[in-house]
PDB file of C-alpha atoms and ligand atoms in Angstrom:
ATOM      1  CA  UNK M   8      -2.962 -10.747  29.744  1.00 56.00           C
ATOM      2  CA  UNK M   9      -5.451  -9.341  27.003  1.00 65.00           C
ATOM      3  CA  UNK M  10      -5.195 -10.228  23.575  1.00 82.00           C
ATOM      4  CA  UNK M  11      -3.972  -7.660  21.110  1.00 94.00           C
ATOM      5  CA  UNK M  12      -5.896  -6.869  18.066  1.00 96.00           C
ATOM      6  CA  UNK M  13      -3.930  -6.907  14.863  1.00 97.00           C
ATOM      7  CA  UNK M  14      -4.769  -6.291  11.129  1.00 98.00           C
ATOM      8  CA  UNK M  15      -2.294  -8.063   8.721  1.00 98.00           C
ATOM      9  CA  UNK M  16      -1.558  -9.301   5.313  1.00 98.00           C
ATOM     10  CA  UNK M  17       0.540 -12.450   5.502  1.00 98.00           C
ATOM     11  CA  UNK M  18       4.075 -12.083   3.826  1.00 98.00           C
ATOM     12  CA  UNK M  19       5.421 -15.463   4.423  1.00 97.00           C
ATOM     13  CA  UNK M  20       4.258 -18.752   5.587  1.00 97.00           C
ATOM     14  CA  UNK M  21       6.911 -21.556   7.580  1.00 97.00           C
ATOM     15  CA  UNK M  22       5.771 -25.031   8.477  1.00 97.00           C
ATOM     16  CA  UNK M  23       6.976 -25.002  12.271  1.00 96.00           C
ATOM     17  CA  UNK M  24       7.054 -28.363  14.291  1.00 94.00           C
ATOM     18  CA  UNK M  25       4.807 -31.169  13.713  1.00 94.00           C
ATOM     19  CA  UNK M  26       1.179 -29.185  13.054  1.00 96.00           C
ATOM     20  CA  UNK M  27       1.882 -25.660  13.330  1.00 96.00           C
ATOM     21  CA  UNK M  28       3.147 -22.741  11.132  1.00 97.00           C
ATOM     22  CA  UNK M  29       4.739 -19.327  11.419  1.00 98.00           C
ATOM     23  CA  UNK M  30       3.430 -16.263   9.891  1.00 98.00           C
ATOM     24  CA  UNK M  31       5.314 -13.388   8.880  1.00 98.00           C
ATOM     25  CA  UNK M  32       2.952 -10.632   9.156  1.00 98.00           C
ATOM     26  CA  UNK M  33       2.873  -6.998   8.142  1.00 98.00           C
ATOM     27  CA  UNK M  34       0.816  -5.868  10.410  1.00 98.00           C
ATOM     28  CA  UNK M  35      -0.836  -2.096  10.367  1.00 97.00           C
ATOM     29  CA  UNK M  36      -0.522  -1.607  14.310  1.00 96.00           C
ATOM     30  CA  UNK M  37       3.029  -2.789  14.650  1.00 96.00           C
ATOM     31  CA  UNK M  38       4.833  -3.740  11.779  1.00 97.00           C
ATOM     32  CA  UNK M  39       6.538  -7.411  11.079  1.00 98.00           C
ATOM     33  CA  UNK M  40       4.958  -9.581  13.476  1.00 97.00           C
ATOM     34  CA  UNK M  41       5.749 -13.609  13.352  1.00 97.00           C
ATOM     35  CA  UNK M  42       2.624 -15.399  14.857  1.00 97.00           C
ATOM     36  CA  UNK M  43       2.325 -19.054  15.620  1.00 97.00           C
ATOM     37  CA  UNK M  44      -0.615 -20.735  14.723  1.00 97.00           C
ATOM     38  CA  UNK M  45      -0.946 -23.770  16.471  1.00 96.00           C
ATOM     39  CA  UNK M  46      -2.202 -26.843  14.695  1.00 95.00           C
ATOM     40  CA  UNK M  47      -3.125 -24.899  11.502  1.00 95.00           C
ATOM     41  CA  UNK M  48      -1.837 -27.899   8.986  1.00 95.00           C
ATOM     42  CA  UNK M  49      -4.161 -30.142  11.128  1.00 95.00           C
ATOM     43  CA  UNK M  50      -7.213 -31.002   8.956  1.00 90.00           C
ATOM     44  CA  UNK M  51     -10.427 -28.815   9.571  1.00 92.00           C
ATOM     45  CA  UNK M  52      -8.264 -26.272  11.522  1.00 95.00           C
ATOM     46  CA  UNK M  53      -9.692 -22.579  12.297  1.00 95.00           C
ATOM     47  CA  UNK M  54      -6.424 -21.553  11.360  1.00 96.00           C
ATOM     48  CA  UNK M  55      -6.355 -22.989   7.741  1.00 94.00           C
ATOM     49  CA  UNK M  56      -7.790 -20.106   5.860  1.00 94.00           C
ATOM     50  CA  UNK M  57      -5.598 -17.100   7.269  1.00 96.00           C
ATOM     51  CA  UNK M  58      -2.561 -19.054   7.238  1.00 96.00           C
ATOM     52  CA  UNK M  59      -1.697 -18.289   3.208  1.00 96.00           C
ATOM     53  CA  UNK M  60       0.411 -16.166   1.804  1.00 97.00           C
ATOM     54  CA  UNK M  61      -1.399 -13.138   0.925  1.00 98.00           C
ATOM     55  CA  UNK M  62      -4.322 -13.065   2.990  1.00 98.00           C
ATOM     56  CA  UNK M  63      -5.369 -10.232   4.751  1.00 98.00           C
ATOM     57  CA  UNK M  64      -7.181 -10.437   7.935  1.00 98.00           C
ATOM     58  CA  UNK M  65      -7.913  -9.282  11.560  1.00 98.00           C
ATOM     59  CA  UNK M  66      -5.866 -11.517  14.040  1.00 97.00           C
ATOM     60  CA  UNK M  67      -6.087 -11.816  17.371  1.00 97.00           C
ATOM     61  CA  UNK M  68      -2.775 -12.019  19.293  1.00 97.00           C
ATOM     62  CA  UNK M  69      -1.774 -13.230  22.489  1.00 95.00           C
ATOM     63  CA  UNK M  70       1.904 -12.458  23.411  1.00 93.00           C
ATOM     64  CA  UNK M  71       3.696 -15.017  26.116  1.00 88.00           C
ATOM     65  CA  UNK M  72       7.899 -14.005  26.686  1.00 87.00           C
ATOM     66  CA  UNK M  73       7.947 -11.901  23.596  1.00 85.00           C
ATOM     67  CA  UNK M  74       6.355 -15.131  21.708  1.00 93.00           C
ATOM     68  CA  UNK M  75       2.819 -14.155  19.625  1.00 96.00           C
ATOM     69  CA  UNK M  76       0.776 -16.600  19.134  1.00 96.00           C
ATOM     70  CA  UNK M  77      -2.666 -16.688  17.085  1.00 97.00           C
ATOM     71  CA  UNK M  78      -5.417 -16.975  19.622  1.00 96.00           C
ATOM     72  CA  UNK M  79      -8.387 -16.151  16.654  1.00 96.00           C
ATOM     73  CA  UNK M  80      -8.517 -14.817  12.882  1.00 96.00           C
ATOM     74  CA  UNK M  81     -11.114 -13.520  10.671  1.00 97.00           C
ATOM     75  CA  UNK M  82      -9.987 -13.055   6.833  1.00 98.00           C
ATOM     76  CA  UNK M  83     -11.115  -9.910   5.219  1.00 98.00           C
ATOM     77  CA  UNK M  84      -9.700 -10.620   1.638  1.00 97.00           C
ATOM     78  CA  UNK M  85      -7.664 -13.876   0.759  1.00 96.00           C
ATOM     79  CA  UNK M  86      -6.649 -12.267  -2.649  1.00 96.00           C
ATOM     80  CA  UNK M  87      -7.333 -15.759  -3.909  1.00 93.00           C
ATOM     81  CA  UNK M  88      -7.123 -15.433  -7.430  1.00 94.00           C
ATOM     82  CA  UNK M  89      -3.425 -14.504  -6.970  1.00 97.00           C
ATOM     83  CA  UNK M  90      -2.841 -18.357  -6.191  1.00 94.00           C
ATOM     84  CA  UNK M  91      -4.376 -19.315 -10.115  1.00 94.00           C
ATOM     85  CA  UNK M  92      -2.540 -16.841 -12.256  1.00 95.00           C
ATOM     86  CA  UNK M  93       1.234 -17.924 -12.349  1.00 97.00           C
ATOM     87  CA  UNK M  94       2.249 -13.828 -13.251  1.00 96.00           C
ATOM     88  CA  UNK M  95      -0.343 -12.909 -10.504  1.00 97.00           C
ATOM     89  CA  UNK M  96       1.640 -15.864  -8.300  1.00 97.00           C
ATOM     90  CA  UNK M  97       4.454 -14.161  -9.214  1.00 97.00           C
ATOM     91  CA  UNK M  98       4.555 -10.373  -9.107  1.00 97.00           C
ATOM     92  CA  UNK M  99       2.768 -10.823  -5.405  1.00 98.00           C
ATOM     93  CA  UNK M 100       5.628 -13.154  -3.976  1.00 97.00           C
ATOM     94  CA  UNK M 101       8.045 -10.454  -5.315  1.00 96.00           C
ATOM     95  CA  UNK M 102       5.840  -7.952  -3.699  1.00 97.00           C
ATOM     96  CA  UNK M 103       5.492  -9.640  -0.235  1.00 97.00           C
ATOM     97  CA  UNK M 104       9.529 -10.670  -0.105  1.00 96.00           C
ATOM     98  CA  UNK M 105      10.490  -6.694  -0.718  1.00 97.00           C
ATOM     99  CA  UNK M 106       8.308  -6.161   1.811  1.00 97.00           C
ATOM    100  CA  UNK M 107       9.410  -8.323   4.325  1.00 97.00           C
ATOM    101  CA  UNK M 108      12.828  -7.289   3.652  1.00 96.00           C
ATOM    102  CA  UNK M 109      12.549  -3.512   4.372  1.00 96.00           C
ATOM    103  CA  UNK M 110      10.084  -3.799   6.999  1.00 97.00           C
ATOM    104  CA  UNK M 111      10.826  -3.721  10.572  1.00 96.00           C
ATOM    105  CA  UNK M 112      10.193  -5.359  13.629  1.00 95.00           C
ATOM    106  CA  UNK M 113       7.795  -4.407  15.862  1.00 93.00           C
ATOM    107  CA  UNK M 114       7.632  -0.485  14.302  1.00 96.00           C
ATOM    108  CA  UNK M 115       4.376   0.341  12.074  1.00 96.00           C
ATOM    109  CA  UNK M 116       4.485   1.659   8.515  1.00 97.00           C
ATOM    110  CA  UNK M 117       1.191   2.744   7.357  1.00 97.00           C
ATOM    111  CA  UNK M 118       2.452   3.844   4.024  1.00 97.00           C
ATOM    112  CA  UNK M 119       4.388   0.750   3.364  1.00 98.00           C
ATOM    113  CA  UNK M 120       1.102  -1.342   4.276  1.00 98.00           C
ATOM    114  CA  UNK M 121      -1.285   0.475   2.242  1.00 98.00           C
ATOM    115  CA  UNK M 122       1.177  -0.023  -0.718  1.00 98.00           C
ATOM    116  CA  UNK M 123       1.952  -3.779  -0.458  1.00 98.00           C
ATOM    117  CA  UNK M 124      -1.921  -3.796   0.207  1.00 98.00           C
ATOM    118  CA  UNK M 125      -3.548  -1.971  -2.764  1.00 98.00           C
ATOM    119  CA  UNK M 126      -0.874  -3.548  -4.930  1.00 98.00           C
ATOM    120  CA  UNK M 127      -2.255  -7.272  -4.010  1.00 98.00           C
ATOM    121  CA  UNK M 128      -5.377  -5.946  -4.198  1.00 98.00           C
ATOM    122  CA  UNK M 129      -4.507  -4.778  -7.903  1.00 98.00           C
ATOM    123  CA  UNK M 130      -2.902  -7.558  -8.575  1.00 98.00           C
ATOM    124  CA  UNK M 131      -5.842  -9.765  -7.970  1.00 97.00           C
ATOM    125  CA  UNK M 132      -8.646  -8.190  -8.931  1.00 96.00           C
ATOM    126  CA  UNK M 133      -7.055  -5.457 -11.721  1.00 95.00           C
ATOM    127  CA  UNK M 134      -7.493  -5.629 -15.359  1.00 95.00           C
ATOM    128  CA  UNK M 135      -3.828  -4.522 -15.223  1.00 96.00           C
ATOM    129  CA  UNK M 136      -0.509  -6.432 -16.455  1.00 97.00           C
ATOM    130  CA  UNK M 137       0.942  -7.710 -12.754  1.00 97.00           C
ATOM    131  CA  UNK M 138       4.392  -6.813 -13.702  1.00 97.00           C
ATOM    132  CA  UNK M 139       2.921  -3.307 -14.336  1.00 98.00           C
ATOM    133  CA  UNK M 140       1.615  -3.297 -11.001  1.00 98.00           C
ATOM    134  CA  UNK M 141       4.841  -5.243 -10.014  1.00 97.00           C
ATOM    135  CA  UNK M 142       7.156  -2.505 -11.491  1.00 98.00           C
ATOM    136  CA  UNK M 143       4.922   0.404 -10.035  1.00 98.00           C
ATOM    137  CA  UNK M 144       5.524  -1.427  -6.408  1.00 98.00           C
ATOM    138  CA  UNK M 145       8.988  -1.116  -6.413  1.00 98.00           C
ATOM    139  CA  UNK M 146       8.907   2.514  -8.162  1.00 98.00           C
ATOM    140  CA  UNK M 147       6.576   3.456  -5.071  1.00 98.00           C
ATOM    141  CA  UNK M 148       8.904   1.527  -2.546  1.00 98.00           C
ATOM    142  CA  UNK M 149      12.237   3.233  -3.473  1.00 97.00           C
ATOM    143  CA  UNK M 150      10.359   6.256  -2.932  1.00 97.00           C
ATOM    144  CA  UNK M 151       8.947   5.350   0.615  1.00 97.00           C
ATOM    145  CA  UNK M 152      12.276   4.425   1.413  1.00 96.00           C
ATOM    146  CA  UNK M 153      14.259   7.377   0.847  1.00 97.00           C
ATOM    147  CA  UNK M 154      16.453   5.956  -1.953  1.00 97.00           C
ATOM    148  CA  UNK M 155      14.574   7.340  -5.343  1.00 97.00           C
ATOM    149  CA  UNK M 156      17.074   7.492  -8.066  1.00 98.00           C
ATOM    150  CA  UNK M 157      17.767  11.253  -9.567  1.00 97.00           C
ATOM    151  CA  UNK M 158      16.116  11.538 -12.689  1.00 95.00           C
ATOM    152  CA  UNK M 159      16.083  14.523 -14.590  1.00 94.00           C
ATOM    153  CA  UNK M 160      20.001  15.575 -14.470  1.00 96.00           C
ATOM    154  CA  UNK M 161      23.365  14.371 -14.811  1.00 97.00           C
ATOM    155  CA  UNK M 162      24.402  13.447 -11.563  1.00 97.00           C
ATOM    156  CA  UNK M 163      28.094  14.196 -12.791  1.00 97.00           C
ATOM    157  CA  UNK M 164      27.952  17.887 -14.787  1.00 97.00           C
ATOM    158  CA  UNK M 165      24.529  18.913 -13.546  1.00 97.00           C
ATOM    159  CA  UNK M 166      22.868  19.167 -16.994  1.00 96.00           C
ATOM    160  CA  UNK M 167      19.403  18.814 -17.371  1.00 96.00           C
ATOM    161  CA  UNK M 168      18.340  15.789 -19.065  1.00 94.00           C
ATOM    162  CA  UNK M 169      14.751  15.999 -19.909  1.00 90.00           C
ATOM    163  CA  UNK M 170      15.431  17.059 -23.362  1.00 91.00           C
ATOM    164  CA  UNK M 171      17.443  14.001 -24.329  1.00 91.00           C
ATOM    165  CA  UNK M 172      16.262  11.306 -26.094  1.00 89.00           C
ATOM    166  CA  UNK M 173      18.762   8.630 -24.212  1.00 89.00           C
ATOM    167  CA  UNK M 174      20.744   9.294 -21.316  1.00 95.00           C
ATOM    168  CA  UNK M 175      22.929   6.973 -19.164  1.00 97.00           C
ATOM    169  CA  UNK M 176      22.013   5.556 -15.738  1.00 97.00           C
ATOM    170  CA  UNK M 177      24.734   4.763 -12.700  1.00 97.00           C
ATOM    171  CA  UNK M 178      23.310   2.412  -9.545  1.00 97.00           C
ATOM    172  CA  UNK M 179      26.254   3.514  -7.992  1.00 95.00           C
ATOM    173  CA  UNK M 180      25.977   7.337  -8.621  1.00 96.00           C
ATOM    174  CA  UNK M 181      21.911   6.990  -8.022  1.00 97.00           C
ATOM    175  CA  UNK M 182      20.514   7.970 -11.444  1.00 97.00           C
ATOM    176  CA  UNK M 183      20.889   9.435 -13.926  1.00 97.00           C
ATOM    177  CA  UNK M 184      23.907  10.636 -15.919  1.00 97.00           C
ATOM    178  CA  UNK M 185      24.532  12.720 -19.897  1.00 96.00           C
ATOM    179  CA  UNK M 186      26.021  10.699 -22.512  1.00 93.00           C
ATOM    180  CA  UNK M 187      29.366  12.451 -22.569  1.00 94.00           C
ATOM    181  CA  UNK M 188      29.563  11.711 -18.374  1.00 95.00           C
ATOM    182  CA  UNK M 189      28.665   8.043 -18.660  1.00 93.00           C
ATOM    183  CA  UNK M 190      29.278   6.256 -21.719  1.00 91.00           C
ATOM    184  CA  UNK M 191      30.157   3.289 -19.854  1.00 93.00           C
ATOM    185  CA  UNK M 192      26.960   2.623 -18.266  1.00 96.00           C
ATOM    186  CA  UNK M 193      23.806   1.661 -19.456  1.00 95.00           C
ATOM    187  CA  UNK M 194      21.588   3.570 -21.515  1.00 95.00           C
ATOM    188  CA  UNK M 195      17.684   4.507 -21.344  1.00 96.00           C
ATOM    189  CA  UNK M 196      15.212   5.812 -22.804  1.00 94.00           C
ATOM    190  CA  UNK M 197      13.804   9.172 -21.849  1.00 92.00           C
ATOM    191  CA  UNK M 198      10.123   7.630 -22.400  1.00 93.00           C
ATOM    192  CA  UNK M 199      11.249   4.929 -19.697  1.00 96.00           C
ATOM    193  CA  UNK M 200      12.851   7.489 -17.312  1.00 94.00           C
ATOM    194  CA  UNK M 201       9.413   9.835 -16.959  1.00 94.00           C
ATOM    195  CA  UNK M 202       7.672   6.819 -16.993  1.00 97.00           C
ATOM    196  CA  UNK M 203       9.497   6.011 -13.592  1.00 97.00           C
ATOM    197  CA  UNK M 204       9.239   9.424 -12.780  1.00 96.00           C
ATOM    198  CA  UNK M 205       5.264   9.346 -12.498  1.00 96.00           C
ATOM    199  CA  UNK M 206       5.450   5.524 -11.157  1.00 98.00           C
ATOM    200  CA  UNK M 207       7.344   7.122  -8.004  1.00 97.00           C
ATOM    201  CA  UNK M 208       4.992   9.769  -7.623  1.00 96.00           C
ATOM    202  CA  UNK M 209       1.716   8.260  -8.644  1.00 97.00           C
ATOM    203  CA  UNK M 210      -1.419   7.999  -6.381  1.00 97.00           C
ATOM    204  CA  UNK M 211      -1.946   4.888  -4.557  1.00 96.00           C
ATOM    205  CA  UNK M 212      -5.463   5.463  -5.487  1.00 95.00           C
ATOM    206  CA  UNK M 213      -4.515   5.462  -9.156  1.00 97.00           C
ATOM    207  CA  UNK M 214      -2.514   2.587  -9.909  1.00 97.00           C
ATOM    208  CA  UNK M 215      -5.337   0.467 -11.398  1.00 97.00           C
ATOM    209  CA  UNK M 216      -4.287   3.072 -14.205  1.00 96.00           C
ATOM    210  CA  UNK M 217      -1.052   1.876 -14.945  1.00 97.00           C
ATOM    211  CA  UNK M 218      -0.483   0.522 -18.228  1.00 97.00           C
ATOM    212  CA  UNK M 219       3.803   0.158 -19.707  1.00 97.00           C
ATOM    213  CA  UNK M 220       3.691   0.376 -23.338  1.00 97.00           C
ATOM    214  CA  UNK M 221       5.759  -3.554 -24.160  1.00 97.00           C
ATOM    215  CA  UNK M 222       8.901  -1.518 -24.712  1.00 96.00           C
ATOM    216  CA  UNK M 223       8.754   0.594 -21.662  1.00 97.00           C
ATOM    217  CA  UNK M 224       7.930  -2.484 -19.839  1.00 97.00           C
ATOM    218  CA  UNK M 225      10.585  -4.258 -20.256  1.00 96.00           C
ATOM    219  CA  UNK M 226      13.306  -1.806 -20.316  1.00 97.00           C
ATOM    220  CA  UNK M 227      12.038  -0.540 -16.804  1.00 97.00           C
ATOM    221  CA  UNK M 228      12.391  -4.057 -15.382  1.00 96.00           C
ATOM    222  CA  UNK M 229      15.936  -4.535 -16.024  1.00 95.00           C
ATOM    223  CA  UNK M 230      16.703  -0.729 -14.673  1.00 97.00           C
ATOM    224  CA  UNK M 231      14.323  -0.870 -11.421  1.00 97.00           C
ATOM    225  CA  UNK M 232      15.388  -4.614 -10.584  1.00 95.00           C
ATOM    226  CA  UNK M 233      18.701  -4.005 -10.911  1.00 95.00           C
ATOM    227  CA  UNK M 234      18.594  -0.920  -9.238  1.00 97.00           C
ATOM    228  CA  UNK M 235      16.499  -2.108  -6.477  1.00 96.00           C
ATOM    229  CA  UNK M 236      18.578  -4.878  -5.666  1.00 95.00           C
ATOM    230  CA  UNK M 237      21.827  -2.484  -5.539  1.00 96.00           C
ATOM    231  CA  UNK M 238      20.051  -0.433  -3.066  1.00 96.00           C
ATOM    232  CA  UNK M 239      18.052  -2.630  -1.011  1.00 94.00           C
ATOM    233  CA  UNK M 240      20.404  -5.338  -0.849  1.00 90.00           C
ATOM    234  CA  UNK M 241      18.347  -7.978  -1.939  1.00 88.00           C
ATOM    235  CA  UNK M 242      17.693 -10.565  -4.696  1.00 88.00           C
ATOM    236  CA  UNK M 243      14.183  -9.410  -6.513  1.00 81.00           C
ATOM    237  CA  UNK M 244      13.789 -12.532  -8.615  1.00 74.00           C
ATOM    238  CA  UNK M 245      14.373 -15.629  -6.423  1.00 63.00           C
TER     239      UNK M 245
HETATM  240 ZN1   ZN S 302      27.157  15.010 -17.466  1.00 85.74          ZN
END
């Protein structure tokens, strides 16, 4: 049986029996893909270098009763300065677990691997604040998944909200809500709101240009964590 031909960026990396590991791939031809590569914890192994988190590379794949198994691998970018930056170490593991959580088996997602792959590219070799490039991630995600939070009106009377300086926002409802609607959830800022606004719609080419003022910052990571995990079902900070 010919080998298939796959190019990946390794989401997740499990010791499996005595020498070997498992790697949870998101591949660009067919989506999550676990691959065994045999013997890759044995010293000197060919497998050594592709099997870390992060890495991107072109993997050959051989595919025996539905099992895949590595047969060769040539890394295009190992992203390695992610692994000496504790935020860089960070934001990326966030990055790679969303993505393994909303991607599926065996079905491609070219928009969901060009984002998980120009944000660890970003991440690594940016001049950026990760958890700006973190933040923008998840912005981007909600987006490519269908579940982007309503913005710019209440979500209970209609009214527009883009004039108002604070306005209330409801995981439950999906955005945002007036003051009068919701004054028992929490409030945000309108800078923070249309600064999620143009994370969601932002160019992937452009996110080396993303820079949170501190207060924006950290306001957004309380509202698109917590609304993330609502939605996706999922715990953001392990
Ligand atoms: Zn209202």
């Amino acid at each position: 049986m010919p080998n298939d031909l796959y190019n990946g960026i390794v989401l997740r990396v499990t010791d499996y029996r005595e020498s070997d590991r498992i790697l949870n791939i998101l591949s660009r031809e067919r989506g999550l893909i676990a691959v065994t590569a045999r013997g890759s914890r044995k010293p000197n192994s060919r497998y050594a270098a592709i099997s870390q988190q992060f890495t991107y590379g072109e993997m050959e794949v051989n595919e025996r009763v539905g099992k895949l198994q590595l047969s060769s691998a040539t890394v295009i970018e190992s992203f390695y300065s992610i692994r000496e930056s504790y935020e860089q170490l960070v934001s990326a593991t966030r990055i790679t677990n969303a993505a393994e959580h909303v991607a599926e088996h065996d079905i491609p997602n070219d928009e969901l691997f060009v984002l998980v792959y120009n944000a660890l590219s970003v991440i690594a070799y940016g001049q950026n604040d990760p958890k700006d490039i973190e933040l923008t991630f998840f912005a981007k995600l909600l987006k490519l998944e269908g579940l982007a939070p309503t913005l710019t009106y209440c979500l209970k009377c209609g009214k527009d909200l883009r004039s108002q300086k604070e306005v209330r926002f409801s995981n439950s409802l999906g955005g945002s809500v007036c003051e009068r609607c919701g004054s028992a959830f929490r409030s945000v800022s309108a800078l923070s709101l249309e600064a999620f606004r143009r994370m969601m719609l932002l160019d992937i080419a452009d996110l080396r240009r993303v820079r949170l003022p501190e207060n924006v910052r950290s306001e957004l990571e309380s509202l698109i964590y917590n609304y993330a995990e609502y939605v996706f079902e999922f715990t953001v900070k392990k």
